[in-house]
mmCIF file of C-alpha atoms and ligand atoms in Angstrom:
data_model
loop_
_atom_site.group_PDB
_atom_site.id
_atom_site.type_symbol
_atom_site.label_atom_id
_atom_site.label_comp_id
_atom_site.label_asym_id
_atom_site.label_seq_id
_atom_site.Cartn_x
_atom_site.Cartn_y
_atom_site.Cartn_z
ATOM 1 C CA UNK A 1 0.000 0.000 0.000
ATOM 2 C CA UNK A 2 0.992 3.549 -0.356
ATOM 3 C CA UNK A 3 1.014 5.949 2.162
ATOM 4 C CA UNK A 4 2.549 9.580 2.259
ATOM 5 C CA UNK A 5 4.484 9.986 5.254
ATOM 6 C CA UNK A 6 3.775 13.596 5.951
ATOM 7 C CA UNK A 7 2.959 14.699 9.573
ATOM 8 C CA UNK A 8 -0.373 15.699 10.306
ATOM 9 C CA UNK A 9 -0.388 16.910 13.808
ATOM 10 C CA UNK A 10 -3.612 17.120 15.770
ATOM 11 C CA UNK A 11 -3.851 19.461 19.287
ATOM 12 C CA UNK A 12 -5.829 17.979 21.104
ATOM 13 C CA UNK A 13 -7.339 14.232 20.700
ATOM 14 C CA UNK A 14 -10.131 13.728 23.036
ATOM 15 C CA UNK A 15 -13.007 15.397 22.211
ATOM 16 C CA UNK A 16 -15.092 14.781 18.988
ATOM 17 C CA UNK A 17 -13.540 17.070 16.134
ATOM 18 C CA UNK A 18 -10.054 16.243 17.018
ATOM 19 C CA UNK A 19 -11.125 12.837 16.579
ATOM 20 C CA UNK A 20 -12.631 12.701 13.297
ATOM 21 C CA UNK A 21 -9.851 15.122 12.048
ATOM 22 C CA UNK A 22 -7.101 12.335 12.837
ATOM 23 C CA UNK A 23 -9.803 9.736 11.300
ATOM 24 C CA UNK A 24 -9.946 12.071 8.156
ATOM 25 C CA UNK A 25 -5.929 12.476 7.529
ATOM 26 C CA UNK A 26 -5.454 8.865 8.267
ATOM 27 C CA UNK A 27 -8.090 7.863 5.685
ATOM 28 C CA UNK A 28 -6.447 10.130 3.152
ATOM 29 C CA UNK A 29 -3.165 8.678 3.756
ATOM 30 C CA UNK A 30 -1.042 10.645 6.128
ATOM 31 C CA UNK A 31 0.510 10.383 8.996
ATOM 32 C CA UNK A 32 -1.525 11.547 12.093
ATOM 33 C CA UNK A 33 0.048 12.840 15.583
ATOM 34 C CA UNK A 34 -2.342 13.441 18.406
ATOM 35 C CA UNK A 35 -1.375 15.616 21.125
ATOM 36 C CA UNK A 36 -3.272 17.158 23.971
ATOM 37 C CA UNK A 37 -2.784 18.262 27.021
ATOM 38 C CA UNK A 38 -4.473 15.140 29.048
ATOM 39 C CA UNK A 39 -2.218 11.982 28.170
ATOM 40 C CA UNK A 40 -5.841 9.931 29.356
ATOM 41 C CA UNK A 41 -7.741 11.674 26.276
ATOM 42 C CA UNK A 42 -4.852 10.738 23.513
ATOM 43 C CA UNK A 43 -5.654 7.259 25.102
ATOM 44 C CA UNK A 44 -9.247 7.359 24.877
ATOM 45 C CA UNK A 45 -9.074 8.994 21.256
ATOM 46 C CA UNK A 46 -6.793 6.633 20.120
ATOM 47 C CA UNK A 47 -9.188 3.449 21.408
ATOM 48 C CA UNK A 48 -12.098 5.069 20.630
ATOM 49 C CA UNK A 49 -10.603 5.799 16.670
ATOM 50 C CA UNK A 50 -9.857 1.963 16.745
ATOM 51 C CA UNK A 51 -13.117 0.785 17.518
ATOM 52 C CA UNK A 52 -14.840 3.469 15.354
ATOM 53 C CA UNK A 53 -13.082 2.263 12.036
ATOM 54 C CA UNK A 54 -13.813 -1.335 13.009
ATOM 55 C CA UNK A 55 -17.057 -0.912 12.728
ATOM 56 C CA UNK A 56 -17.064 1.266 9.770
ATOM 57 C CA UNK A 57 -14.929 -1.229 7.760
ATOM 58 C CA UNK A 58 -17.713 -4.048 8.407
ATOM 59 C CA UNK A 59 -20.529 -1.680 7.632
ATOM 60 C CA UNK A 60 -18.278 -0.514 3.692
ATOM 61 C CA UNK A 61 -18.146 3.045 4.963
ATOM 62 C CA UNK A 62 -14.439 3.517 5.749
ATOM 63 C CA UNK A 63 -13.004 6.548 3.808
ATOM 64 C CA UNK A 64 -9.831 5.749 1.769
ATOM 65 C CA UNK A 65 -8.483 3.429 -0.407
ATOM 66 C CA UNK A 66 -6.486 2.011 3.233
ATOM 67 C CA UNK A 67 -7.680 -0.597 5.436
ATOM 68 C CA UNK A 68 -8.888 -0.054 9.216
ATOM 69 C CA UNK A 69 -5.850 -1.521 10.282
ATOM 70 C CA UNK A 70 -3.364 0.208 7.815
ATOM 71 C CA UNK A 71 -4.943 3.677 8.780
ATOM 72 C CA UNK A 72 -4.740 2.980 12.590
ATOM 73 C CA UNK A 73 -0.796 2.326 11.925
ATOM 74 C CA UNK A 74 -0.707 5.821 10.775
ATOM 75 C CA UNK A 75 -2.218 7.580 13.990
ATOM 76 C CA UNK A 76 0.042 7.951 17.080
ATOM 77 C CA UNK A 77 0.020 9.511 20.109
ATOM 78 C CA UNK A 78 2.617 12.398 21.375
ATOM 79 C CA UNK A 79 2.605 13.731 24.905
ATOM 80 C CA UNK A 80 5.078 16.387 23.751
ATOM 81 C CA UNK A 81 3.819 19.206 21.333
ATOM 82 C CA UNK A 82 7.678 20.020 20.192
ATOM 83 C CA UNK A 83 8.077 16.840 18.932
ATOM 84 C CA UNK A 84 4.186 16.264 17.672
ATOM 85 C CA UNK A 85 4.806 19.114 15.272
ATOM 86 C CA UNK A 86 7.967 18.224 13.845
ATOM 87 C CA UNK A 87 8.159 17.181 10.395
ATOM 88 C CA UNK A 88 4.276 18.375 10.062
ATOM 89 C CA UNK A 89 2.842 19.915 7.166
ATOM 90 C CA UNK A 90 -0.175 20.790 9.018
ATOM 91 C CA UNK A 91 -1.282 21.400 12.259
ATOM 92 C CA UNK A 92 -5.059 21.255 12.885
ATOM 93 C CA UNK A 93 -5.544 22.814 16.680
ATOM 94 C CA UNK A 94 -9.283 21.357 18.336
ATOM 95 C CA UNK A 95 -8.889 22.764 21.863
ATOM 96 C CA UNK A 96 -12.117 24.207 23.581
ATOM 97 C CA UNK A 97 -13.825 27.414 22.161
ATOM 98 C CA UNK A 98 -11.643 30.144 24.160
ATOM 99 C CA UNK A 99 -9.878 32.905 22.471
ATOM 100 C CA UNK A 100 -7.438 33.190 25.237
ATOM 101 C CA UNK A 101 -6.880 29.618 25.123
ATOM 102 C CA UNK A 102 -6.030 29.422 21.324
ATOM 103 C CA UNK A 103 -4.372 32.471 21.411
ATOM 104 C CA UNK A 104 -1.873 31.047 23.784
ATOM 105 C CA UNK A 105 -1.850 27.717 21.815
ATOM 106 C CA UNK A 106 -1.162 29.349 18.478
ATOM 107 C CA UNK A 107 1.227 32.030 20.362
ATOM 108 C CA UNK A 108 3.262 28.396 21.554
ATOM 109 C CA UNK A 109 2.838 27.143 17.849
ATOM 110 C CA UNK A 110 4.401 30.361 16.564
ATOM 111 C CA UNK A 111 7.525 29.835 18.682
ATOM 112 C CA UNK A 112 8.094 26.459 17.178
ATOM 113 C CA UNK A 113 7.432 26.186 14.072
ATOM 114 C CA UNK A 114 9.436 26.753 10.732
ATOM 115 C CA UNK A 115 7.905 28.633 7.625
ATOM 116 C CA UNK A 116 6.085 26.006 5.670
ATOM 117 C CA UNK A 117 3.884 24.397 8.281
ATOM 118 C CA UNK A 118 0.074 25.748 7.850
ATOM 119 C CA UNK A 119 -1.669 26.470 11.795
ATOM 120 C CA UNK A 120 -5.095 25.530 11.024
ATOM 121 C CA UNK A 121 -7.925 26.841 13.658
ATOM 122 C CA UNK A 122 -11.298 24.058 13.893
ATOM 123 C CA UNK A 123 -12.974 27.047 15.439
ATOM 124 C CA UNK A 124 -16.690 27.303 14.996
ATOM 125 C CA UNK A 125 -16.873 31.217 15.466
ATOM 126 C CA UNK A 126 -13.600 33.057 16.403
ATOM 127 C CA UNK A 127 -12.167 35.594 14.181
ATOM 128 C CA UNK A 128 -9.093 34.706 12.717
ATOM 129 C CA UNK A 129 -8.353 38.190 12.845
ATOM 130 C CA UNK A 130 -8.155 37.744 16.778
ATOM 131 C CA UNK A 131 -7.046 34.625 16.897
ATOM 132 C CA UNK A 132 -3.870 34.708 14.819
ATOM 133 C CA UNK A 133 -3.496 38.508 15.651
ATOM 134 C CA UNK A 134 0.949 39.379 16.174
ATOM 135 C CA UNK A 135 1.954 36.185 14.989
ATOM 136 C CA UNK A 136 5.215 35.681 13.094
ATOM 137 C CA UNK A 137 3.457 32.877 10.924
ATOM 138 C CA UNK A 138 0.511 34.858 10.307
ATOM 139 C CA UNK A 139 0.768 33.815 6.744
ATOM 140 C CA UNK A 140 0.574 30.367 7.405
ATOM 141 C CA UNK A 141 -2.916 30.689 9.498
ATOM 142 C CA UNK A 142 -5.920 29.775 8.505
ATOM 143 C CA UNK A 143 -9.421 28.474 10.164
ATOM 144 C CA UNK A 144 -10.732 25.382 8.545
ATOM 145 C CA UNK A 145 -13.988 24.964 10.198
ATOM 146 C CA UNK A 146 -15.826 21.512 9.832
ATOM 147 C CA UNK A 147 -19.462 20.667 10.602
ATOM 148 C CA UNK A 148 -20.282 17.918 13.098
ATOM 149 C CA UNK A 149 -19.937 14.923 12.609
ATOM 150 C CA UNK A 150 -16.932 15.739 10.274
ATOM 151 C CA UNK A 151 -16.751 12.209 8.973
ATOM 152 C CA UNK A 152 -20.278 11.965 7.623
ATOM 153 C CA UNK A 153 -20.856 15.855 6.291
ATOM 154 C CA UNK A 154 -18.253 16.906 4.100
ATOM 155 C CA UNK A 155 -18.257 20.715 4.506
ATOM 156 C CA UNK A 156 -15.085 22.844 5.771
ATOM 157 C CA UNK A 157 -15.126 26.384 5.934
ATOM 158 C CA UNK A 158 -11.810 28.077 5.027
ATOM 159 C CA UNK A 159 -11.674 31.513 6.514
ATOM 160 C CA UNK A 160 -8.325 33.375 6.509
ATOM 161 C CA UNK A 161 -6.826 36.111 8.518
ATOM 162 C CA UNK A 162 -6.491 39.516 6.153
ATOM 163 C CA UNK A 163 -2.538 38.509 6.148
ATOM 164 C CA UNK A 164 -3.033 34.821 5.302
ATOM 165 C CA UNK A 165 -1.230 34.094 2.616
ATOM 166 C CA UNK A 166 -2.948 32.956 -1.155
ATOM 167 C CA UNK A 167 -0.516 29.989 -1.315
ATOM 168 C CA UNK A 168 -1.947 29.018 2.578
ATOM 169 C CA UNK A 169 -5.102 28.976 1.538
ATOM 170 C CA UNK A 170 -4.261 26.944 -1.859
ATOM 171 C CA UNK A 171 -2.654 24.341 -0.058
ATOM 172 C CA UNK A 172 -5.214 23.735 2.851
ATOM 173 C CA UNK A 173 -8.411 23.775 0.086
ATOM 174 C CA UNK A 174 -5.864 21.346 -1.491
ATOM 175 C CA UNK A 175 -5.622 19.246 1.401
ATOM 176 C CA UNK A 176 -9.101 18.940 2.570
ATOM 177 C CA UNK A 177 -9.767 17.792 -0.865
ATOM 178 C CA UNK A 178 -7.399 14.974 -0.729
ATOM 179 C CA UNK A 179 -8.645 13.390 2.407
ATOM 180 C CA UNK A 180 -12.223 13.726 0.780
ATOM 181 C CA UNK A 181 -13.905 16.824 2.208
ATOM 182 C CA UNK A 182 -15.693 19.696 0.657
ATOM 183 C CA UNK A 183 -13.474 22.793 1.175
ATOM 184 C CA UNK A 184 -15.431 26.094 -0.077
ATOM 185 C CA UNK A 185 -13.433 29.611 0.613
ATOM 186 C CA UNK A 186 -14.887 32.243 2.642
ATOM 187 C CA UNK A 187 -13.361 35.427 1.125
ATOM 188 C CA UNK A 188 -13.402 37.928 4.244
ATOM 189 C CA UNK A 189 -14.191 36.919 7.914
ATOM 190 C CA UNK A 190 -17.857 37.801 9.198
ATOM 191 C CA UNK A 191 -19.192 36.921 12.322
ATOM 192 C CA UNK A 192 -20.339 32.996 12.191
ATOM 193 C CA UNK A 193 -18.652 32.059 9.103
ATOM 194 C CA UNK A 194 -21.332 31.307 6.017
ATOM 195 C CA UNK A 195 -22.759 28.155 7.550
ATOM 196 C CA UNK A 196 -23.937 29.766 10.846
ATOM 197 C CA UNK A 197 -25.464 32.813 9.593
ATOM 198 C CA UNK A 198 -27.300 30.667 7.294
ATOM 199 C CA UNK A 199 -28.133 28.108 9.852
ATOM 200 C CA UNK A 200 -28.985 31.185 12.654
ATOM 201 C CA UNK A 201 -31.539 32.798 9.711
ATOM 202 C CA UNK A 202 -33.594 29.251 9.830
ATOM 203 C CA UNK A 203 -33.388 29.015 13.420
ATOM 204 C CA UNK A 204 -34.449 32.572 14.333
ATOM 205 C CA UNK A 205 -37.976 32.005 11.747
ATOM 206 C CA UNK A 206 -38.085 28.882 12.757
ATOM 207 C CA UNK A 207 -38.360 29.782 16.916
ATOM 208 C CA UNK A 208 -40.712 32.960 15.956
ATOM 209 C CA UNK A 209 -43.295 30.482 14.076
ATOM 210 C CA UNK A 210 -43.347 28.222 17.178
ATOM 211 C CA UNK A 211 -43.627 31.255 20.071
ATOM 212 C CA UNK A 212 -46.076 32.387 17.510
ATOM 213 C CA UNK A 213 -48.184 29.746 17.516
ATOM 214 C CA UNK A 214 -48.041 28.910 13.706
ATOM 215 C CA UNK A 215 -46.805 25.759 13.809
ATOM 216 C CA UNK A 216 -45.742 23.031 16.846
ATOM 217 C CA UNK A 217 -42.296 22.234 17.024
ATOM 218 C CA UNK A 218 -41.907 18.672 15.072
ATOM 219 C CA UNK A 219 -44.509 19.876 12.438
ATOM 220 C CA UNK A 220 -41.811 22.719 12.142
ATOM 221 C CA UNK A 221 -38.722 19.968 11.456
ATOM 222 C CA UNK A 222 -41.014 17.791 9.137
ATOM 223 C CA UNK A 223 -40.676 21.174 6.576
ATOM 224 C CA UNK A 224 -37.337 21.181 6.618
ATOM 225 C CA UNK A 225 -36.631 17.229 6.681
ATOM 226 C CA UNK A 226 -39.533 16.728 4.243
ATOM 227 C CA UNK A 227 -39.654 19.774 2.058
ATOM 228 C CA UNK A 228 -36.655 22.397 2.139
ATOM 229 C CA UNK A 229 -34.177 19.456 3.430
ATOM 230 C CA UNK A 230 -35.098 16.903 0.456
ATOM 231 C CA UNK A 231 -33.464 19.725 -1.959
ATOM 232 C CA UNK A 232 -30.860 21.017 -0.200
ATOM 233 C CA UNK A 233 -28.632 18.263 -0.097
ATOM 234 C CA UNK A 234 -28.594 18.800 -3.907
ATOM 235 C CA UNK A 235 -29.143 21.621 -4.972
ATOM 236 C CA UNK A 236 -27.925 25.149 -2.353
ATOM 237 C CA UNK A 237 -30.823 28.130 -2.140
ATOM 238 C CA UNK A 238 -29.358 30.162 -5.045
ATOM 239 C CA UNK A 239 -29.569 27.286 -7.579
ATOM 240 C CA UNK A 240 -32.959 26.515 -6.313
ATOM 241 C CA UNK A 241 -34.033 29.993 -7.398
ATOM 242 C CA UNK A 242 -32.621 29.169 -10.852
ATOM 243 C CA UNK A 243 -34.588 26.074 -11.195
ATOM 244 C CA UNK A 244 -37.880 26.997 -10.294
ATOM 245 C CA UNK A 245 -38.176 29.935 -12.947
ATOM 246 C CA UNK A 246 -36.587 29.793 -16.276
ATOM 247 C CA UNK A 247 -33.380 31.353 -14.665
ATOM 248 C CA UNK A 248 -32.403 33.873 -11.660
ATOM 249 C CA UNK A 249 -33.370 36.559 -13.699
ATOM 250 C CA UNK A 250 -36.927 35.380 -14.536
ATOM 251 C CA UNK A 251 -37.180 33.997 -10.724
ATOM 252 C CA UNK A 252 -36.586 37.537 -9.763
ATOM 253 C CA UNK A 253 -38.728 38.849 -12.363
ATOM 254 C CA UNK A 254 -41.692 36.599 -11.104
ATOM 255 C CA UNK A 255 -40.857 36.433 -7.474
ATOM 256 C CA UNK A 256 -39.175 39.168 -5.873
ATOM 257 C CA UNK A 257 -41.754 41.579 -4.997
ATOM 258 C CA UNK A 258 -43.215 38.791 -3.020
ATOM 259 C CA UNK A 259 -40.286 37.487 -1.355
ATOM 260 C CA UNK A 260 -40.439 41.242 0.158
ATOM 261 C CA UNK A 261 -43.652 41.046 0.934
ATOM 262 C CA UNK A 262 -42.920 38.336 3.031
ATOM 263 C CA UNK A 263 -39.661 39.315 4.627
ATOM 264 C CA UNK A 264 -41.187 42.211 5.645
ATOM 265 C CA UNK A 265 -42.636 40.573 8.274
ATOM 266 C CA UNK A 266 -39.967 39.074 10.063
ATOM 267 C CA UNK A 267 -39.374 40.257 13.109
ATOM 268 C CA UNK A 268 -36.361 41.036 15.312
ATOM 269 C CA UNK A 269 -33.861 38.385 16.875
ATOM 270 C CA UNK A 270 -35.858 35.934 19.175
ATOM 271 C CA UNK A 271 -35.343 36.099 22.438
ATOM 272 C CA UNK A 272 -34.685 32.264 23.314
ATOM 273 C CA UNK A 273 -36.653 32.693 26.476
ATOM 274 C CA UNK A 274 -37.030 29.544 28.647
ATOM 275 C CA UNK A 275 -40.571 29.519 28.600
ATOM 276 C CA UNK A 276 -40.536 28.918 24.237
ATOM 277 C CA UNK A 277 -37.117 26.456 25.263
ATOM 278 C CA UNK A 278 -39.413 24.171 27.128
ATOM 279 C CA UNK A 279 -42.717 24.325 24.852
ATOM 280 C CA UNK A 280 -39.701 23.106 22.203
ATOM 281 C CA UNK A 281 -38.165 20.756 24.481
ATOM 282 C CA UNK A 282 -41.325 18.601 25.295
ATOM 283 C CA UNK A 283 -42.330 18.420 22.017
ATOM 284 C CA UNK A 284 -38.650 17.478 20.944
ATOM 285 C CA UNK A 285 -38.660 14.714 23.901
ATOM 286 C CA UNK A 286 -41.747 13.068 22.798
ATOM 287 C CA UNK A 287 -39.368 11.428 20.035
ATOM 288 C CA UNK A 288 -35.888 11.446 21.390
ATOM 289 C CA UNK A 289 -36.219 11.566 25.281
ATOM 290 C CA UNK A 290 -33.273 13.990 26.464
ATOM 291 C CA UNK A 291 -31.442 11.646 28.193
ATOM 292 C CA UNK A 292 -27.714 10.565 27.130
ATOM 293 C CA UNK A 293 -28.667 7.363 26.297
ATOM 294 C CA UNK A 294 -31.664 7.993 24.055
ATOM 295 C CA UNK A 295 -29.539 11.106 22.868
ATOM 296 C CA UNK A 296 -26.519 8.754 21.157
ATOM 297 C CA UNK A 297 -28.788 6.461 19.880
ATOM 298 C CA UNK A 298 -30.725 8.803 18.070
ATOM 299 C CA UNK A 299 -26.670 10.523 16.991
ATOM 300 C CA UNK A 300 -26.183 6.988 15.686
ATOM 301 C CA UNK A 301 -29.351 6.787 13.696
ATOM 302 C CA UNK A 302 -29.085 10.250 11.799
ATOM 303 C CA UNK A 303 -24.733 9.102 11.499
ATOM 304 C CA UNK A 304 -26.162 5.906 9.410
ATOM 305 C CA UNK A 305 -28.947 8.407 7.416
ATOM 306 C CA UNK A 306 -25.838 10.688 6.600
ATOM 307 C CA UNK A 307 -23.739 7.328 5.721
ATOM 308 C CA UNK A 308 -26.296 6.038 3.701
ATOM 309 C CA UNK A 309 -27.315 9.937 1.954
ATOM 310 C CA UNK A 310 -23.360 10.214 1.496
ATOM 311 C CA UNK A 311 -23.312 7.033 -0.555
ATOM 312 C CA UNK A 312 -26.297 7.852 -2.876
ATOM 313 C CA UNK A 313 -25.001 11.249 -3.837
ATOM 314 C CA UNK A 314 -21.920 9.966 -4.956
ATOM 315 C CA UNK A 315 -24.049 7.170 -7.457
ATOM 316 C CA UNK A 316 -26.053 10.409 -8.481
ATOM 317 C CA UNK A 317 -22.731 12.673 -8.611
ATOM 318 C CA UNK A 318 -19.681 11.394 -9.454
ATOM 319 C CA UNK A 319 -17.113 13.686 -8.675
HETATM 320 P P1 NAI B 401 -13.820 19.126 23.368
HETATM 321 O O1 NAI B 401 -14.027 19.935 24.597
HETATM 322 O O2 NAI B 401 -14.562 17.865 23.173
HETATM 323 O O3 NAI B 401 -12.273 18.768 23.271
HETATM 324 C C1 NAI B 401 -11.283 19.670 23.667
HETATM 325 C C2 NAI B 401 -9.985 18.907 23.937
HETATM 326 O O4 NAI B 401 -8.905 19.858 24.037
HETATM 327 C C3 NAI B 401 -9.969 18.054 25.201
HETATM 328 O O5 NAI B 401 -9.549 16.748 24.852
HETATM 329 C C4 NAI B 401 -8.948 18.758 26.089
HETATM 330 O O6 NAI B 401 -8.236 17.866 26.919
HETATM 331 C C5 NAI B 401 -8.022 19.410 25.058
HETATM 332 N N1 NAI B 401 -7.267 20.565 25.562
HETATM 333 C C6 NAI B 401 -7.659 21.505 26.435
HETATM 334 N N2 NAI B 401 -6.665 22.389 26.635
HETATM 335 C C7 NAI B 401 -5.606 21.992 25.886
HETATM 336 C C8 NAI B 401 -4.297 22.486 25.676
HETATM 337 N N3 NAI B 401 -3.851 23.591 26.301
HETATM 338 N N4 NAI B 401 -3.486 21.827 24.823
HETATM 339 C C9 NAI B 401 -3.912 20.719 24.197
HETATM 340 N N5 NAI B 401 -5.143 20.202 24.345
HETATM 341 C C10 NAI B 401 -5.995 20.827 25.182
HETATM 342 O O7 NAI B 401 -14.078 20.120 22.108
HETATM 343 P P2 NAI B 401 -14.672 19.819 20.633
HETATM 344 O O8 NAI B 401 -16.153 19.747 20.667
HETATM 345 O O9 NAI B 401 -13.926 18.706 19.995
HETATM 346 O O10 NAI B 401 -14.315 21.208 19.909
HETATM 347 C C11 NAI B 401 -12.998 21.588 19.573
HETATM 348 C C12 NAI B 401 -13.027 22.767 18.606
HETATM 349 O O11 NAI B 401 -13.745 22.398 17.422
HETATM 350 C C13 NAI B 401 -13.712 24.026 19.146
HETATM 351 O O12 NAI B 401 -13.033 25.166 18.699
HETATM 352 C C14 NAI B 401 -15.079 23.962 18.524
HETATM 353 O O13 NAI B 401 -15.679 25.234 18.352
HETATM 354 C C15 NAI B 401 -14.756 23.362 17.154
HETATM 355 N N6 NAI B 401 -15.883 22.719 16.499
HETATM 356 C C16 NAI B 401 -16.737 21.911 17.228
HETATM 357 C C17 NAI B 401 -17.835 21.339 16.618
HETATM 358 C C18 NAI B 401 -18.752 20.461 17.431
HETATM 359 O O14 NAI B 401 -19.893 20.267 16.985
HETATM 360 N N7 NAI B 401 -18.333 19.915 18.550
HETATM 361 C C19 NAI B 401 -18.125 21.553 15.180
HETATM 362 C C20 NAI B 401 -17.123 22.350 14.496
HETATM 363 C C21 NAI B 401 -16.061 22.915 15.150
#
């Protein structure tokens, strides 16, 4: 088999992004160091990873051209972050969401590393701006933000600092497509990156119709998992529009005076108070009780739906 010894290093191991990160370089081939700060996590990651491809082997749904057991010969552990990032080519950092805390990982990065290595942020919504702000490498940052769970939705946001280098970003798209994700650029930072502003806008109509009264809470998911949700794994908003007319120009001949209309009535940002929490939370219980068990079963139900959708759009698409 082939395998391209280049050092990926991971910061951190335990927790779920870090994992699927190291599942997601080994599957493409490369080398994987896991290092973070609690030796008991790089243990627990590193069983965990072990019994996850296992079972994704049997089921046909292990990534690569590798087997289970030639990919988990490519993931180590390091209790030492000197030696974790030498010989890397990129460093993918999945410590909690605290500025100060990245800062002062990236700030310890800075110190260490030579010029070609890229510092790659998993962060879900700090500005790179901030985060990467007075490094040395500032070039060589980037945030590659994935979507949970990593291994099952393709998706990474690349967001750069204003310094980043062209060539950084080049490299990391390049990267993410080699181990099989969907990299898509995001030219200028904004708060919440594309996905979350996108996600926030359904969330925010979606709370107002249920404090309003329009709609109960799981008749509110059955639009989106039976209606908006069937399309949108294949076709994004914007094309949508294009479909559904003879063109975006004749869609927004035909239909933008009453999108207005419409948006006109939106109101403000919800509140989230607790009272509209628990109307949603009973009504979300009714199906998947709240409880941790109940909770991963139901995380292991819509894994195997994403498995499963994953498989048929890549009959429908080849790529
Ligand atoms: P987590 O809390 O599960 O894992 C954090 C890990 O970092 C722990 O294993 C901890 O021991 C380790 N750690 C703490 N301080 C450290 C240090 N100084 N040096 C090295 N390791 C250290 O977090 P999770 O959920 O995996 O998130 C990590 C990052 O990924 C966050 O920035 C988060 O915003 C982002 N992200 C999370 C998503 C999610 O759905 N969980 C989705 C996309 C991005």
């Amino acid at each position: 088999y082939f395998v391209t010894s280049i050092g990926c290093v991971m910061i951190k191991s335990g927790g779920v992004i870090g994992r699927s990160w190291a599942m997601l370089f080994a599957g493409g081939g490369f080398q994987v160091k896991l290092y973070d700060i609690e030796q008991q996590q790089i243990r627990n990651a590193l069983e965990n990873i072990r019994k996850e491809m296992k079972l994704l082997e049997q089921a046909g749904a292990l990534k690569g051209s590798l087997s289970a057991e030639e990919q988990l010969s490519l993931i180590s552990g390091c209790p030492n972050i000197q030696e974790a990032v030498e010989g890397a080519m990129h460093i993918q950092e999945c410590v909690p969401e605290d500025l100060e805390l990245k800062k002062k990982i990236f700030a310890q990065l800075d110190s260490i590393v030579d010029d070609r290595v890229i510092l790659s942020s998993s962060t879900s919504c700090l500005m790179p701006s901030k985060l990467f702000a007075g490094l040395v490498h500032v070039k060589q940052c980037i945030v590659a933000h994935p979507v949970n769970p990593p291994y099952y939705i393709p998706l990474i946001e690349l967001v750069p600092h204003p310094e980043t280098a062209p060539t950084t970003v080049d490299r990391t798209h390049a990267l993410m497509k080699k181990i099989g994700q969907c990299p898509m650029r995001v030219q200028k930072e904004v708060a919440g990156f594309v996905l979350n502003r996108l996600q926030y806008a359904v969330i925010s109509e979606a709370w107002r119709l249920v404090e309003e009264g329009i709609v109960s809470p799981s008749d509110l998911d059955l639009v989106m998992t039976e209606g908006l949700g069937m399309r949108y794994a294949f076709i994004g908003p914007l094309e949508t529009m294009h479909l559904n007319a003879e063109g975006m120009l004749s869609y927004c001949d035909r239909y933008s005076e009453g999108m207005k209309h419409v948006l006109k009535t939106f109101g403000p940002i919800p509140e989230f108070s607790r009272a509209t929490a628990e109307k949603v939370n009973q009504d979300m219980c009714v199906k998947v009780p709240d409880d941790p068990e109940h909770l991963a079963a139901r995380r292991q139900w819509r894994d195997e739906c994403l498995m499963r959708l994953a498989k048929l759009k890549s009959q429908v698409q080849p790529q």
